Structures are given as C-alpha cells and as structure tokens.
Short mmCIF file of C-alpha atoms and ligand atoms in Angstrom, two decimals:
data_model
loop_
_atom_site.label_atom_id
_atom_site.label_comp_id
_atom_site.label_asym_id
_atom_site.label_seq_id
_atom_site.Cartn_x
_atom_site.Cartn_y
_atom_site.Cartn_z
CA UNK C 288 -6.65 -9.33 -12.36
CA UNK C 289 -3.06 -8.27 -14.64
CA UNK C 290 -1.99 -10.02 -17.57
CA UNK C 291 0.79 -12.20 -16.44
CA UNK C 292 2.06 -12.66 -20.07
CA UNK C 293 2.81 -9.31 -20.50
CA UNK C 294 4.12 -8.52 -17.19
CA UNK C 295 6.55 -11.68 -18.26
CA UNK C 296 7.73 -10.33 -20.69
CA UNK C 297 7.91 -6.53 -19.77
CA UNK C 298 10.87 -8.36 -17.14
CA UNK C 299 12.91 -8.83 -19.83
CA UNK C 300 13.70 -5.12 -20.10
CA UNK C 301 12.88 -4.24 -17.27
CA UNK C 302 13.81 -4.59 -13.53
CA UNK C 303 11.15 -2.60 -11.95
CA UNK C 304 7.70 -1.28 -13.67
CA UNK C 305 4.01 0.32 -13.17
CA UNK C 306 1.62 -1.23 -16.04
CA UNK C 307 -1.06 0.70 -16.30
CA UNK C 308 -3.93 -0.92 -17.56
CA UNK C 309 -6.46 1.23 -20.37
CA UNK C 310 -9.40 -1.44 -20.07
CA UNK C 311 -9.46 -1.68 -16.73
CA UNK C 312 -9.65 2.34 -16.78
CA UNK C 313 -12.68 2.78 -19.42
CA UNK C 314 -14.51 0.24 -17.32
CA UNK C 315 -14.00 1.83 -13.58
CA UNK C 316 -15.12 5.64 -15.76
CA UNK C 317 -18.18 3.68 -17.49
CA UNK C 318 -19.60 1.83 -14.13
CA UNK C 319 -19.45 5.88 -12.47
CA UNK C 320 -21.27 7.20 -15.81
CA UNK C 321 -24.19 4.00 -15.88
CA UNK C 322 -24.33 4.53 -12.47
CA UNK C 323 -24.65 8.00 -11.47
CA UNK C 324 -26.54 10.18 -13.99
CA UNK C 325 -27.35 14.16 -13.77
CA UNK C 326 -23.70 14.31 -12.71
CA UNK C 327 -19.94 15.05 -14.10
CA UNK C 328 -17.38 13.74 -12.76
CA UNK C 329 -13.87 15.16 -12.63
CA UNK C 330 -11.11 13.79 -12.66
CA UNK C 331 -8.51 13.84 -9.85
CA UNK C 332 -5.29 13.76 -11.93
CA UNK C 333 -3.06 13.92 -8.27
CA UNK C 334 -3.89 10.64 -8.42
CA UNK C 335 -2.06 9.61 -11.63
CA UNK C 336 -1.47 12.29 -13.75
CA UNK C 337 0.73 10.00 -16.56
CA UNK C 338 -0.43 10.91 -19.94
CA UNK C 339 -2.11 8.08 -21.12
CA UNK C 340 -3.99 7.34 -17.80
CA UNK C 341 -4.87 10.63 -17.85
CA UNK C 342 -5.78 10.92 -21.48
CA UNK C 343 -8.27 7.77 -21.42
CA UNK C 344 -9.52 9.46 -18.76
CA UNK C 345 -10.51 12.09 -20.12
CA UNK C 346 -11.52 10.36 -23.31
CA UNK C 347 -14.26 9.72 -21.38
CA UNK C 348 -15.86 12.51 -20.39
CA UNK C 349 -14.10 13.63 -17.02
CA UNK C 350 -13.49 17.14 -16.03
CA UNK C 351 -10.13 17.93 -14.13
CA UNK C 352 -9.77 18.39 -10.78
CA UNK C 353 -6.73 20.59 -10.86
CA UNK C 354 -4.27 20.32 -7.93
CA UNK C 355 -1.11 22.66 -9.06
CA UNK C 356 -1.14 25.11 -11.64
CA UNK C 357 1.08 22.47 -13.99
CA UNK C 358 -2.10 20.66 -13.50
CA UNK C 359 -4.50 22.78 -14.61
CA UNK C 360 -1.73 23.62 -17.97
CA UNK C 361 -1.89 19.96 -18.64
CA UNK C 362 -5.42 19.77 -18.78
CA UNK C 363 -5.74 22.39 -20.75
CA UNK C 364 -2.73 20.44 -23.43
CA UNK C 365 -5.16 17.98 -23.67
CA UNK C 366 -8.22 20.21 -25.12
CA UNK C 367 -10.08 20.82 -21.39
CA UNK C 368 -12.35 23.75 -21.99
CA UNK C 369 -11.91 25.89 -18.64
CA UNK C 370 -15.19 24.85 -18.10
CA UNK C 371 -14.05 21.13 -17.50
CA UNK C 372 -10.79 22.64 -15.72
CA UNK C 373 -11.40 23.43 -11.82
CA UNK C 374 -7.73 24.26 -9.96
CA UNK C 375 -8.78 23.47 -5.92
CA UNK C 376 -5.15 23.28 -3.37
CA UNK C 377 -3.76 25.81 -0.71
CA UNK C 378 -2.15 28.20 -1.17
CA UNK C 379 -2.00 29.26 -4.38
CA UNK C 380 0.56 32.57 -5.81
CA UNK C 381 -0.50 35.26 -7.96
CA UNK C 382 2.13 34.48 -10.48
CA UNK C 383 -0.32 30.58 -10.48
CA UNK C 384 -3.28 32.99 -10.35
CA UNK C 385 -2.22 34.87 -13.31
CA UNK C 386 -1.83 31.71 -15.33
CA UNK C 387 -4.47 30.23 -14.46
CA UNK C 388 -7.80 32.09 -15.18
CA UNK C 389 -8.04 32.51 -18.34
CA UNK C 390 -7.80 28.58 -19.11
CA UNK C 391 -9.55 26.52 -16.01
CA UNK C 392 -12.11 28.52 -12.69
CA UNK C 393 -10.49 28.86 -10.06
CA UNK C 394 -11.52 27.41 -6.44
CA UNK C 395 -10.38 30.00 -3.79
CA UNK C 396 -9.43 28.38 -1.03
CA UNK C 397 -9.21 30.99 1.43
CA UNK C 398 -10.70 35.25 1.86
CA UNK C 399 -6.90 36.14 1.16
CA UNK C 400 -7.48 34.37 -2.31
CA UNK C 401 -10.23 35.51 -3.06
CA UNK C 402 -8.68 39.20 -2.41
CA UNK C 403 -5.51 37.75 -4.85
CA UNK C 404 -7.88 36.59 -7.96
CA UNK C 405 -9.77 39.84 -7.48
CA UNK C 406 -6.36 42.17 -7.99
CA UNK C 407 -5.51 39.70 -10.73
CA UNK C 408 -8.64 39.73 -12.20
CA UNK C 409 -8.68 43.59 -11.78
CA UNK C 410 -5.20 44.74 -13.41
CA UNK C 411 -6.82 42.39 -16.27
CA UNK C 412 -10.29 44.29 -16.50
CA UNK C 413 -11.90 40.89 -16.48
CA UNK C 414 -15.02 39.49 -14.32
CA UNK C 415 -13.75 36.33 -13.12
CA UNK C 416 -16.07 33.74 -12.33
CA UNK C 417 -14.83 31.47 -9.22
CA UNK C 418 -15.57 29.14 -6.75
CA UNK C 419 -15.20 29.06 -3.10
CA UNK C 420 -13.75 25.83 -1.38
CA UNK C 421 -16.05 25.65 2.21
CA UNK C 422 -14.95 24.01 5.54
CA UNK C 423 -18.68 23.06 6.35
CA UNK C 424 -20.55 23.20 9.93
CA UNK C 425 -20.91 18.83 8.90
CA UNK C 426 -18.67 16.63 8.66
CA UNK C 427 -19.22 12.69 7.42
CA UNK C 428 -20.23 11.49 10.70
CA UNK C 429 -21.82 14.37 12.35
CA UNK C 430 -23.71 17.88 12.06
CA UNK C 431 -20.83 20.46 13.17
CA UNK C 432 -17.94 21.90 11.48
CA UNK C 433 -14.64 21.10 12.61
CA UNK C 434 -11.56 23.36 11.67
CA UNK C 435 -9.60 22.72 8.57
CA UNK C 436 -6.65 24.16 6.82
CA UNK C 437 -8.70 23.70 3.32
CA UNK C 438 -11.15 26.40 2.66
CA UNK C 439 -13.07 29.24 3.86
CA UNK C 440 -14.94 28.33 7.50
CA UNK C 441 -18.80 28.40 6.27
CA UNK C 442 -19.63 31.20 8.40
CA UNK C 443 -16.69 32.98 7.94
CA UNK C 444 -17.68 33.54 4.53
CA UNK C 445 -21.40 34.38 5.31
CA UNK C 446 -19.83 37.07 7.43
CA UNK C 447 -18.15 38.60 4.57
CA UNK C 448 -20.91 39.07 2.57
CA UNK C 449 -20.95 42.86 1.52
CA UNK C 450 -16.78 42.57 1.78
CA UNK C 451 -17.54 39.69 -0.58
CA UNK C 452 -20.36 42.15 -2.73
CA UNK C 453 -17.75 44.31 -3.41
CA UNK C 454 -15.24 42.94 -4.75
CA UNK C 455 -16.24 43.73 -8.73
CA UNK C 456 -14.46 41.30 -10.58
CA UNK C 457 -14.81 38.46 -9.29
CA UNK C 458 -18.17 36.46 -9.59
CA UNK C 459 -18.87 33.04 -7.15
CA UNK C 460 -20.73 30.84 -9.50
CA UNK C 461 -19.56 27.20 -7.01
CA UNK C 462 -18.93 26.30 -4.09
CA UNK C 463 -16.76 22.81 -3.94
CA UNK C 464 -15.77 20.69 -0.74
CA UNK C 465 -13.41 18.26 -0.22
CA UNK C 466 -13.65 16.61 3.71
CA UNK C 467 -12.66 12.83 3.06
CA UNK C 468 -10.77 10.11 0.88
CA UNK C 469 -11.50 6.07 0.85
CA UNK C 470 -15.26 5.79 2.36
CA UNK C 471 -16.55 2.97 2.28
CA UNK C 472 -19.46 2.71 3.72
CA UNK C 473 -22.53 3.96 0.77
CA UNK C 474 -25.05 5.83 2.96
CA UNK C 475 -22.38 7.69 4.81
CA UNK C 476 -21.61 8.76 0.96
CA UNK C 477 -25.09 9.57 0.84
CA UNK C 478 -25.74 11.18 3.24
CA UNK C 479 -22.83 13.33 2.83
CA UNK C 480 -23.85 14.44 -0.28
CA UNK C 481 -27.70 14.90 1.41
CA UNK C 482 -25.92 17.66 3.62
CA UNK C 483 -23.86 19.06 0.04
CA UNK C 484 -27.27 19.74 -1.76
CA UNK C 485 -28.23 21.70 2.02
CA UNK C 486 -25.57 23.64 1.87
CA UNK C 487 -25.61 24.78 -1.71
CA UNK C 488 -29.36 26.02 -0.73
CA UNK C 489 -27.77 28.11 1.98
CA UNK C 490 -24.94 29.77 0.85
CA UNK C 491 -27.37 30.91 -1.86
CA UNK C 492 -29.73 32.42 0.76
CA UNK C 493 -26.73 33.84 2.85
CA UNK C 494 -24.24 35.15 -0.46
CA UNK C 495 -27.42 36.02 -2.86
CA UNK C 496 -26.33 34.12 -5.64
CA UNK C 497 -27.67 31.56 -7.92
CA UNK C 498 -24.80 28.89 -8.23
CA UNK C 499 -24.23 27.01 -11.26
CA UNK C 500 -22.35 24.45 -9.63
CA UNK C 501 -21.68 22.79 -7.15
CA UNK C 502 -18.42 20.34 -6.25
CA UNK C 503 -19.25 18.13 -3.75
CA UNK C 504 -15.67 16.69 -3.66
CA UNK C 505 -14.22 12.79 -3.79
CA UNK C 506 -15.04 10.27 -1.36
CA UNK C 507 -15.86 7.34 -2.99
CA UNK C 508 -12.86 4.46 -1.95
CA UNK C 509 -12.29 1.57 -2.91
CA UNK C 510 -11.61 -2.34 -1.22
CA UNK C 511 -7.66 -2.53 -1.00
CA UNK C 512 -8.15 -5.02 1.45
CA UNK C 513 -9.57 -8.57 1.01
CA UNK C 514 -11.97 -7.35 3.98
CA UNK C 515 -13.47 -3.76 2.52
CA UNK C 516 -16.56 -3.83 1.18
CA UNK C 517 -17.37 -1.78 -2.02
CA UNK C 518 -19.16 1.36 -2.01
CA UNK C 519 -22.04 0.12 -4.12
CA UNK C 520 -22.42 3.01 -6.62
CA UNK C 521 -25.77 1.22 -8.20
CA UNK C 522 -27.74 2.78 -5.04
CA UNK C 523 -25.49 5.93 -4.95
CA UNK C 524 -26.32 6.78 -7.98
CA UNK C 525 -29.69 6.26 -7.67
CA UNK C 526 -30.50 7.57 -4.35
CA UNK C 527 -28.33 11.10 -5.54
CA UNK C 528 -30.07 11.11 -8.96
CA UNK C 529 -33.43 11.30 -6.75
CA UNK C 530 -31.69 14.13 -4.19
CA UNK C 531 -30.45 16.00 -7.63
CA UNK C 532 -34.33 15.72 -9.27
CA UNK C 533 -35.93 16.94 -5.63
CA UNK C 534 -32.73 20.05 -5.57
CA UNK C 535 -33.44 20.91 -9.15
CA UNK C 536 -36.73 21.62 -8.70
CA UNK C 537 -35.17 24.96 -6.55
CA UNK C 538 -31.42 25.55 -8.19
CA UNK C 539 -32.06 24.01 -12.03
CA UNK C 540 -29.28 26.32 -13.02
CA UNK C 541 -26.78 24.20 -10.31
CA UNK C 542 -24.77 21.66 -12.18
CA UNK C 543 -23.09 18.78 -9.75
CA UNK C 544 -19.77 17.52 -10.31
CA UNK C 545 -18.64 14.66 -7.88
CA UNK C 546 -14.47 14.66 -7.82
CA UNK C 547 -12.53 10.75 -8.12
CA UNK C 548 -9.09 9.80 -7.40
CA UNK C 549 -8.25 6.67 -7.10
CA UNK C 550 -11.85 4.73 -7.37
CA UNK C 551 -10.95 5.48 -11.52
CA UNK C 552 -7.34 4.15 -11.36
CA UNK C 553 -6.37 2.16 -8.56
CA UNK C 554 -7.55 -1.58 -9.41
CA UNK C 555 -5.82 -0.56 -13.25
CA UNK C 556 -2.27 -0.47 -12.40
CA UNK C 557 0.15 -3.09 -10.66
CA UNK C 558 3.41 -2.42 -9.60
CA UNK C 559 5.89 -5.86 -11.13
CA UNK C 560 9.50 -5.56 -8.73
CA UNK C 561 11.74 -8.59 -9.94
CA UNK C 562 13.76 -10.82 -7.23
CA UNK C 563 18.05 -9.39 -7.25
CA UNK C 564 19.07 -11.27 -4.14
CA UNK C 565 18.30 -14.00 -2.03
CA UNK C 566 19.92 -14.91 1.46
CA UNK C 567 19.79 -16.04 4.80
CA UNK C 568 20.44 -14.75 7.86
CA UNK C 569 19.63 -16.09 11.93
CA UNK C 570 17.90 -18.05 10.32
CA UNK C 571 15.64 -15.72 8.45
CA UNK C 572 15.29 -15.11 4.60
CA UNK C 573 15.43 -12.02 2.46
CA UNK C 574 14.07 -11.57 -0.73
CA UNK C 575 15.68 -8.57 -2.48
CA UNK C 576 13.24 -6.95 -4.99
CA UNK C 577 14.39 -3.89 -7.14
CA UNK C 578 13.12 -0.39 -6.20
CA UNK C 579 10.49 -0.76 -3.37
CA UNK C 580 10.61 1.64 -0.75
CA UNK C 581 11.51 3.82 -3.81
CA UNK C 582 9.53 2.59 -6.40
CA UNK C 583 6.88 2.18 -4.76
CA UNK C 584 6.56 3.86 -1.18
CA UNK C 585 3.43 2.80 0.31
CA UNK C 586 3.76 -1.48 0.94
CA UNK C 587 6.75 0.03 2.44
CA UNK C 588 4.50 2.56 4.80
CA UNK C 589 2.02 0.01 5.37
CA UNK C 590 4.57 -2.70 6.43
CA UNK C 591 5.77 0.27 8.76
CA UNK C 592 2.82 1.11 10.01
CA UNK C 593 2.30 -2.11 11.33
CA UNK C 594 4.75 -3.50 12.57
CA UNK C 595 5.31 0.07 14.76
CA UNK C 596 1.83 0.38 16.28
CA UNK C 597 0.00 -1.31 18.93
CA UNK C 598 -3.02 -1.76 17.45
CA UNK C 599 -4.01 -4.57 15.29
CA UNK C 600 -5.50 -1.99 12.34
CA UNK C 601 -3.49 0.73 12.42
CA UNK C 602 -5.40 4.38 11.96
CA UNK C 603 -5.29 4.69 7.87
CA UNK C 604 -3.50 8.42 6.71
CA UNK C 605 -4.53 8.77 3.70
CA UNK C 606 -3.25 8.79 0.90
CA UNK C 607 0.54 7.64 2.08
CA UNK C 608 -1.43 4.37 4.74
CA UNK C 609 -4.50 3.21 3.49
CA UNK C 610 -5.01 0.37 6.27
CA UNK C 611 -3.65 -2.95 7.00
CA UNK C 612 -3.32 -6.14 4.06
CA UNK C 613 -3.80 -2.79 1.22
CA UNK C 614 -1.51 -4.54 -0.86
CA UNK C 615 -0.86 -8.20 -2.33
CA UNK C 616 2.63 -9.42 -3.76
CA UNK C 617 2.13 -12.23 -6.07
CA UNK C 618 5.00 -14.29 -6.91
CA UNK C 619 4.84 -15.05 -11.17
CA UNK C 620 5.98 -18.33 -10.34
CA UNK C 621 5.00 -22.64 -11.29
CA UNK C 622 7.14 -23.09 -7.96
CA UNK C 623 4.04 -24.46 -5.12
CA UNK C 624 6.49 -25.48 -2.61
CA UNK C 625 6.37 -21.98 -0.36
CA UNK C 626 8.16 -21.11 2.65
CA UNK C 627 8.42 -18.46 4.75
CA UNK C 628 10.74 -15.06 3.69
CA UNK C 629 10.94 -11.30 4.15
CA UNK C 630 10.49 -9.23 1.01
CA UNK C 631 13.58 -6.24 1.46
CA UNK C 632 14.38 -4.40 -1.34
CA UNK C 633 17.34 -2.97 -2.57
CA UNK C 634 17.92 -0.10 -1.11
CA UNK C 635 20.46 1.25 1.61
CA UNK C 636 18.43 1.39 4.10
CA UNK C 637 16.80 -0.77 6.85
CA UNK C 638 13.33 0.50 6.42
CA UNK C 639 12.67 -0.33 2.41
CA UNK C 640 11.38 -3.62 4.24
CA UNK C 641 7.35 -4.35 2.43
CA UNK C 642 6.77 -7.86 4.04
CA UNK C 643 8.13 -9.66 7.16
CA UNK C 644 7.99 -13.50 7.90
CA UNK C 645 5.24 -14.29 4.62
CA UNK C 646 4.53 -17.49 3.62
CA UNK C 647 5.68 -17.14 -0.63
CA UNK C 648 6.13 -19.90 -3.17
CA UNK C 649 9.94 -20.43 -2.89
CA UNK C 650 11.58 -17.15 -5.38
CA UNK C 651 14.35 -17.97 -7.79
CA UNK C 652 16.90 -15.19 -8.61
CA UNK C 653 14.89 -13.29 -11.96
CA UNK C 654 12.05 -14.32 -10.86
CA UNK C 655 8.57 -11.31 -10.33
CA UNK C 656 6.69 -10.76 -7.78
CA UNK C 657 3.42 -7.99 -8.73
CA UNK C 658 1.85 -5.98 -6.49
CA UNK C 659 -1.66 -5.45 -6.73
CA UNK C 660 -3.40 -1.41 -5.74
CA UNK C 661 -0.86 0.83 -7.68
CA UNK C 662 -2.56 2.70 -10.18
CA UNK C 663 -3.11 5.51 -7.15
CA UNK C 664 -1.09 7.18 -5.63
CA UNK C 665 1.99 5.56 -5.51
CA UNK C 666 4.36 6.25 -8.75
CA UNK C 667 4.03 10.15 -7.79
CA UNK C 668 4.57 9.58 -4.35
CA UNK C 669 7.16 7.66 -4.18
CA UNK C 670 11.13 8.83 -3.66
CA UNK C 671 12.58 7.69 -7.01
CA UNK C 672 15.90 10.03 -6.91
CA UNK C 673 16.77 7.95 -3.34
CA UNK C 674 20.38 6.16 -3.72
CA UNK C 675 19.77 7.33 -7.60
CA UNK C 676 18.79 4.19 -9.01
CA UNK C 677 17.01 3.42 -12.43
CA UNK C 678 13.51 4.26 -11.18
CA UNK C 679 10.83 2.03 -11.92
CA UNK C 680 9.63 2.14 -16.24
CA UNK C 681 5.78 3.27 -16.60
CA UNK C 682 3.78 0.54 -18.90
CA UNK C 683 0.85 1.54 -20.18
CA UNK C 684 -1.15 -1.78 -21.39
CA UNK C 685 -3.60 -0.17 -23.99
CA UNK C 686 -7.02 -1.68 -24.81
CA UNK C 687 -5.85 -3.80 -28.36
CA UNK C 688 -2.86 -5.24 -26.59
CA UNK C 689 -0.42 -2.31 -27.14
CA UNK C 690 2.40 -1.69 -24.14
CA UNK C 691 3.37 2.22 -24.49
CA UNK C 692 6.63 2.78 -22.80
CA UNK C 693 5.36 6.83 -21.41
CA UNK C 694 8.43 8.08 -20.56
CA UNK C 695 9.86 7.01 -24.11
CA UNK C 696 6.38 8.80 -25.93
C1 LIG U 795 -7.01 14.27 -3.88
C2 LIG U 795 -8.21 14.71 -3.91
C3 LIG U 795 -9.54 14.19 -4.42
C4 LIG U 795 -9.37 12.47 -4.69
O1 LIG U 795 -9.03 11.82 -3.71
P1 LIG U 795 -9.47 10.47 -3.82
O2 LIG U 795 -10.21 10.01 -2.43
O3 LIG U 795 -7.99 9.68 -5.42
O4 LIG U 795 -10.62 10.27 -4.90
C5 LIG U 795 -10.53 15.08 -4.85
N1 LIG U 795 -10.71 15.75 -4.23
C6 LIG U 795 -9.95 17.03 -3.84
C7 LIG U 795 -10.03 18.25 -3.60
C8 LIG U 795 -8.51 16.08 -3.64
O5 LIG U 795 -7.30 17.46 -2.75
#
C-alpha cells in the first residue's frame, strides 16, 4: 500500500509530508482506461493539483476538468489542447472568460454566464463553442430534479431556446452534469449514465442542435473505510460501452466524457507525521503529532463530526467528510505492545485532534504515523497558514524509485 522504507528515510528530513506514488496513479488511471472503452476521462484537478500528479495523469491521456481559470492555464501550460480542457464552475468573471475562451471549452453555469460569454466572444469577433451545465430533471436516486446552485435547470434551458438561438457568437456543442461524488453503488451510477444519455437526446430535440460532447461528470467513488465496497468498474465499463453503442446509432457525432478526481489519486497519497511529544493528563495519554489539522484537515473533521453527532454514522459531506473510519493511522514501528492513546496535533487549539482513545503500538518520540487516503482533497483543503507553522512537504515517488520534493522543483 505504501513504501515504509521511503517514508522512514524522508522522515529524517521532514517532520510531516505528503507522499504521492506515481505507480499507484498509473495503476488507477490504467484501470479506468482498460475497463471503459469509447470514453474520454477528464481529471478533476481540484482534487490534487500537485504538478507531478497532474503531469502523470495527463501523460496517461486524461483531459482536464478545470474548476478555475488557474487550472485552465495550468492545463494549457502542460500542453493540453483546447478541446481537452473543460472549464466548469459557478461564478466566472468576465476576465476569467476572456482569458479562458481561446484555450479551453467553457461550460456555462447559468444564463447570465451564457450572456457574458456571448459578450466576450462578440468583442473578440469569434464564435465560442461552449458547453452548458445542466441541472437535470433527475437525481441519482429519483426521476425528479432538485434545486441546485449548479447549472441551468433543464426546463429553464429549454424555455430559453429562442434567446439562445439569437446569440450569434455562441455555439452550444456539449452538456455537462455533475450531481454526485463518492458513489459506491455500481448500479446507481449505471442508471445515472442511462438517464444522462436520454437527457442528451432531449437537449438535441428541444434546442435543435447537435451535441459534440456529453460530459457525464463524476460519481465513481473509492472505498475509504474497510466496510466500503469498491465500485465494480469492469462491470460499469462494459455496461457503459453497451449503452454508448446503442446511443451512437442516434448520435454518432457525440463524444462521452467521464470526470474523476478521487478515483485516480486518493489511494496514491499518504500523509506522514512525526511524534513530537507524549504526555499524560488525568489518566489519558496524548501523542502530539506534527501538522495534523493544519497539514491534513480531514481526519480532524472526521473526528469532530463523529464526536459531535448522535448518529453512529454521521452523514457524509463531501469533500470535507466522507464517513466513519475513513482514515487509518498506522505507526511505523516494530513495537508490538499496545496502549490506548489520543492522537492530537501541535496547533494551539483543542480541535486539533484526530483520534480519541484508540489502540496503537506503544509510541516513542520521533516515531512516524502514516495516515491513508491522503491523495485527494487533502493538501488543498488544509489550513496550512494557521499558526504560521512550517507546512508539510509535498513529495512524489516516481515509478523508478526517486523521491522529488515538488515544491523545490
Ligand atoms: C470536484 C468535481 C469532480 C470530481 O469529483 P470526484 O469525486 O473527485 O471524482 C468532478 N466534476 C466536477 C464538476 C467537480 O466539481
């Protein structure tokens, strides 16, 4: 799962660090490519924008799901072509649109934004090929839509056909829907894809246009806890290929995209943190680790959710909280004797706590704890400026065994 030797070696230099493993990224991206045919994958950069991680995934043939102008620019700088970069997020500014319009396919998130893109395209004297993010008349679990801050409601889009037809500097070439992350039920994802392909046909009929792409968004989850069952991507890939085959008889011109962040990177990252202090108070033993809440916030959020909820399984809230037992804490020690401890961090706040009263091998100063599932929504979400502590290093283990500090590069 991770290379203890490499971690112990690096721990001589860094008190806390992320280690991303190129081999694992290649393994997970290959799995998707092998299991799905006739699908182009887009990497959701926001899940982990580490330059070596992004490089590896782009070299595997993935396009970009960019959530900001800066992610569009990053993808462009790394050599992706315009039709490999999809820029989808609410609330784009005129400047965002001006700078992105010639190097990416912009996905309009609202009618206002369609007007903004029209304005920019007109000023530049071009016809912008765009996508529309739709809030569809369905969800993963039901056949009715729900209110959302994302996208344009399906019926509102269709009601505005005439206005859209009047915009001469815009051509709608695709649709995008993303309504769920971290879904582990294969059947639900299959069902969702089916509904999406039917939606694509409704859009073509209602707007009298030909779609060049249908972006199915994300959904494919990854097991975090031991109780989670992985998505059967082999089955899902086959089922999707069959759907696409039938669909392409009607819409041969459309490409199918699937976005993913967490599936390809979650398991490729671990977080390592050194024991800075050990103490006892009123009979409890505290292990003080380096940069926990501030370095990798999610285990603290999980601890917070679990200790403040009356539910045994508090409701997940992606991407801050995935569910109970989402992270393992593994001590890199030969010690076999166990004891009950509380794992806390070195911040001046009591919230900096990642596990209460858990059984761990007896720890010593400078021992290293490894936290799993640190490859996605980890470094990017963590409040690293808090208390002005030196943040964790970002290390990358190449498939030929070299460790690169990606910030010194
Ligand atoms: C964040 C995001 C994703 C990625 O979700 P994962 O659960 O990491 O796969 C995909 N699409 C959009 C639009 C997103 O905002």
